[in-house]
Coordinates of C-alpha atoms and ligand atoms in Angstrom, one line a residue:
M1 CA -26.2 -51.7 22.9
Q2 CA -23.4 -52.5 20.4
R3 CA -25.9 -52.2 17.6
A4 CA -26.9 -48.8 18.8
I5 CA -23.3 -47.7 18.7
I6 CA -22.7 -49.1 15.3
S7 CA -25.8 -47.5 13.8
G8 CA -24.8 -44.3 15.5
M9 CA -21.4 -44.5 13.8
L10 CA -23.1 -45.1 10.5
V11 CA -25.2 -42.0 10.9
V12 CA -22.0 -40.0 11.6
I13 CA -20.2 -41.5 8.6
L14 CA -23.2 -40.8 6.3
L15 CA -23.5 -37.2 7.6
A16 CA -19.7 -36.7 7.1
T17 CA -19.7 -38.0 3.5
G18 CA -22.9 -36.0 2.8
C19 CA -21.0 -33.0 3.9
A20 CA -18.0 -33.8 1.7
E21 CA -20.3 -34.2 -1.3
Q22 CA -21.8 -30.9 -0.6
K23 CA -18.4 -29.3 -0.5
S24 CA -17.3 -30.8 -3.8
A25 CA -20.6 -29.7 -5.3
S26 CA -20.0 -26.1 -4.3
S27 CA -16.4 -26.2 -5.7
A28 CA -17.8 -27.5 -9.0
S29 CA -20.2 -24.5 -9.1
G30 CA -17.3 -22.0 -9.3
V31 CA -15.8 -21.6 -5.8
M32 CA -12.5 -23.0 -7.0
P33 CA -10.4 -20.8 -9.2
V34 CA -10.9 -21.5 -12.9
H35 CA -7.9 -21.6 -15.2
L36 CA -8.8 -20.1 -18.5
P37 CA -6.6 -20.6 -21.5
D38 CA -4.2 -17.6 -22.1
V39 CA -5.4 -16.1 -25.4
R40 CA -3.3 -12.9 -25.1
T41 CA -1.0 -11.9 -28.0
P42 CA 2.6 -12.3 -27.0
I43 CA 4.9 -9.4 -27.7
P44 CA 8.5 -10.6 -28.1
L45 CA 11.0 -8.3 -26.4
G46 CA 14.6 -8.5 -25.5
T47 CA 15.6 -8.5 -21.8
E48 CA 16.3 -4.8 -21.5
A49 CA 13.1 -3.8 -23.3
R50 CA 11.1 -6.1 -21.1
Q51 CA 12.6 -4.7 -17.9
E52 CA 12.0 -1.1 -19.2
H53 CA 8.4 -2.0 -20.0
R54 CA 7.9 -3.6 -16.6
A55 CA 9.3 -0.5 -14.8
V56 CA 6.8 1.7 -16.6
M57 CA 3.9 -0.7 -15.6
L58 CA 5.0 -0.8 -12.0
Q59 CA 5.2 3.0 -12.0
H60 CA 1.7 3.1 -13.5
L61 CA 0.3 1.1 -10.6
E62 CA 2.1 3.3 -8.0
T63 CA 0.8 6.4 -9.8
I64 CA -2.8 5.1 -9.6
Q65 CA -2.4 4.6 -5.9
A66 CA -0.8 8.1 -5.4
I67 CA -3.7 9.7 -7.4
V68 CA -6.3 8.0 -5.2
A69 CA -4.4 9.0 -2.1
A70 CA -4.3 12.7 -3.3
L71 CA -8.0 12.6 -4.1
A72 CA -8.8 11.1 -0.7
E73 CA -6.9 14.0 0.9
E74 CA -8.6 16.4 -1.4
D75 CA -5.3 17.5 -2.8
Y76 CA -6.6 18.1 -6.3
R77 CA -3.6 19.9 -7.6
L78 CA -1.4 17.0 -6.8
A79 CA -3.9 14.5 -8.2
Q80 CA -4.0 16.5 -11.5
G81 CA -0.2 16.9 -11.7
L82 CA 0.4 13.2 -11.1
T83 CA -2.2 12.2 -13.7
E84 CA -0.8 14.6 -16.3
S85 CA 2.9 13.9 -15.8
H86 CA 2.8 10.2 -15.2
L87 CA -0.1 8.9 -17.3
G88 CA -0.6 11.5 -20.0
F89 CA 0.9 11.9 -23.4
F90 CA 4.1 13.2 -21.9
M91 CA 4.7 9.9 -20.2
H92 CA 4.0 8.1 -23.5
R93 CA 6.7 10.0 -25.3
H94 CA 9.1 9.4 -22.4
A95 CA 8.3 5.6 -22.4
M96 CA 8.5 5.3 -26.1
A97 CA 11.9 7.1 -26.2
R98 CA 13.2 4.0 -24.4
Q99 CA 11.5 1.4 -26.6
D100 CA 11.8 0.5 -30.2
P101 CA 8.3 1.2 -31.6
A102 CA 8.8 -1.5 -34.2
N103 CA 8.6 -4.1 -31.4
F104 CA 4.9 -3.2 -30.7
P105 CA 2.0 -4.1 -33.0
P106 CA -0.1 -1.0 -34.2
A107 CA -3.1 -2.2 -32.1
Y108 CA -0.9 -2.2 -29.0
H109 CA 0.0 1.4 -29.8
D110 CA -3.6 2.3 -30.2
L111 CA -4.5 0.9 -26.8
A112 CA -1.6 2.8 -25.3
M113 CA -2.8 6.0 -26.9
A114 CA -6.4 5.4 -25.7
H115 CA -5.0 5.0 -22.2
H116 CA -3.1 8.3 -22.4
A117 CA -6.1 10.1 -23.9
A118 CA -8.3 8.8 -21.0
A119 CA -5.7 10.1 -18.5
E120 CA -5.6 13.5 -20.2
K121 CA -9.5 13.6 -19.8
L122 CA -9.2 12.7 -16.2
A123 CA -6.6 15.4 -15.6
D124 CA -9.0 17.9 -17.2
V125 CA -11.9 17.1 -14.8
I126 CA -9.9 16.9 -11.6
P127 CA -10.0 20.7 -11.1
T128 CA -13.8 20.5 -10.9
Q129 CA -13.2 18.8 -7.5
D130 CA -16.4 17.0 -8.2
L131 CA -16.1 13.2 -7.7
K132 CA -19.3 12.7 -9.8
Q133 CA -17.2 13.9 -12.7
I134 CA -13.8 12.6 -11.6
L135 CA -14.8 9.0 -10.9
P136 CA -16.3 8.1 -14.3
Q137 CA -13.1 9.4 -16.0
F138 CA -11.0 7.6 -13.5
N139 CA -12.9 4.4 -14.3
N140 CA -12.1 5.0 -18.0
V141 CA -8.4 5.2 -17.3
L142 CA -8.6 1.9 -15.4
K143 CA -10.7 0.3 -18.2
A144 CA -7.9 1.3 -20.6
C145 CA -5.3 -0.5 -18.3
V146 CA -7.6 -3.6 -18.2
A147 CA -8.3 -3.6 -22.0
C148 CA -4.6 -3.8 -22.9
H149 CA -3.9 -6.4 -20.2
L150 CA -6.6 -8.6 -21.7
E151 CA -5.0 -8.4 -25.2
Y152 CA -1.3 -8.6 -24.7
R153 CA 1.5 -10.2 -22.7
L154 CA 5.2 -10.0 -23.0
R155 CA 7.4 -12.8 -24.2
S156 CA 11.2 -13.1 -24.0
S157 CA 12.4 -13.0 -27.6
Ligands
LIG201 C1 -1.1 -0.6 -24.1 C2 -1.0 -1.7 -23.2 C3 -1.0 -1.5 -21.7 C4 -1.6 -0.5 -21.0 C5 -2.5 0.6 -21.5 C6 -1.3 -0.8 -19.6 N1 -0.6 -1.9 -19.5 FE1 0.2 -2.7 -17.8 N2 1.0 -4.3 -18.9 C7 0.9 -4.4 -20.2 C8 1.6 -5.7 -20.6 C9 1.7 -6.2 -22.0 C10 2.1 -6.2 -19.4 C11 2.8 -7.6 -19.3 C12 1.8 -8.7 -19.0 C13 2.4 -10.1 -19.1 O1 3.4 -10.3 -19.8 O2 1.9 -11.0 -18.4 C14 1.7 -5.3 -18.4 C15 2.0 -5.6 -17.0 C16 1.6 -4.7 -16.0 C17 1.9 -5.0 -14.6 C18 2.7 -6.1 -14.0 C19 4.2 -5.7 -13.9 C20 5.1 -6.8 -13.4 O3 5.4 -6.8 -12.2 O4 5.5 -7.6 -14.2 C21 1.3 -4.0 -13.9 C22 1.3 -3.8 -12.4 C23 0.6 -3.1 -14.8 N3 0.8 -3.6 -16.1 C24 -0.1 -2.0 -14.5 C25 -0.8 -1.2 -15.4 C26 -1.6 -0.1 -15.0 C27 -1.9 0.4 -13.6 C28 -2.1 0.5 -16.2 C29 -3.0 1.7 -16.3 C30 -2.7 2.9 -15.6 C31 -1.5 -0.3 -17.2 N4 -0.7 -1.3 -16.7 C32 -1.7 0.0 -18.6 C33 0.4 -3.6 -21.1 C34 -0.4 -2.4 -20.8

């Protein structure tokens, strides 16, 4: 009787450890977050310039949300207006008026211009009201956000 209980317990323990092994095997296969080394180029900025840059970025994200909301409501005029005024070249001039261009490497400037150019293209196709034309351009705008985020980070100078 006692033997049966002990061997029963052994089976339970073996099953339990088997399970634990399976779990750690699955985390080794990429379920756990992987911490990649940060290879982005740091841009040294003073406190004020950093805050200004951050404000522009946070506004970019809010603008993207507002554009998607306008598209979802089929308010194409609003979507176009937001894209042009908040992400286009006008916004670039506005943002750069508050920054010292010398702080930013030329390649950063190129990525910023590519992003504004993509936004202008998006603004151009929105009046078609055709999502098959709008979404690929929208994707290009988001790709331009991602491209720069992969390359650069800010650093306190
Ligand atoms: C030309 C470069 C560039 C482009 C284009 C760009 N960003 Fe950024 N963004 C940055 C950098 C640099 C940071 C700071 C990252 C860091 O220091 O970790 C940043 C940070 C941010 C942050 C974090 C702000 C915070 O709370 O600190 C958000 C949100 C953001 N960007 C949104 C966007 C969106 C949305 C777009 C596209 C519409 C965009 N960005 C396009 C360079 C760019």
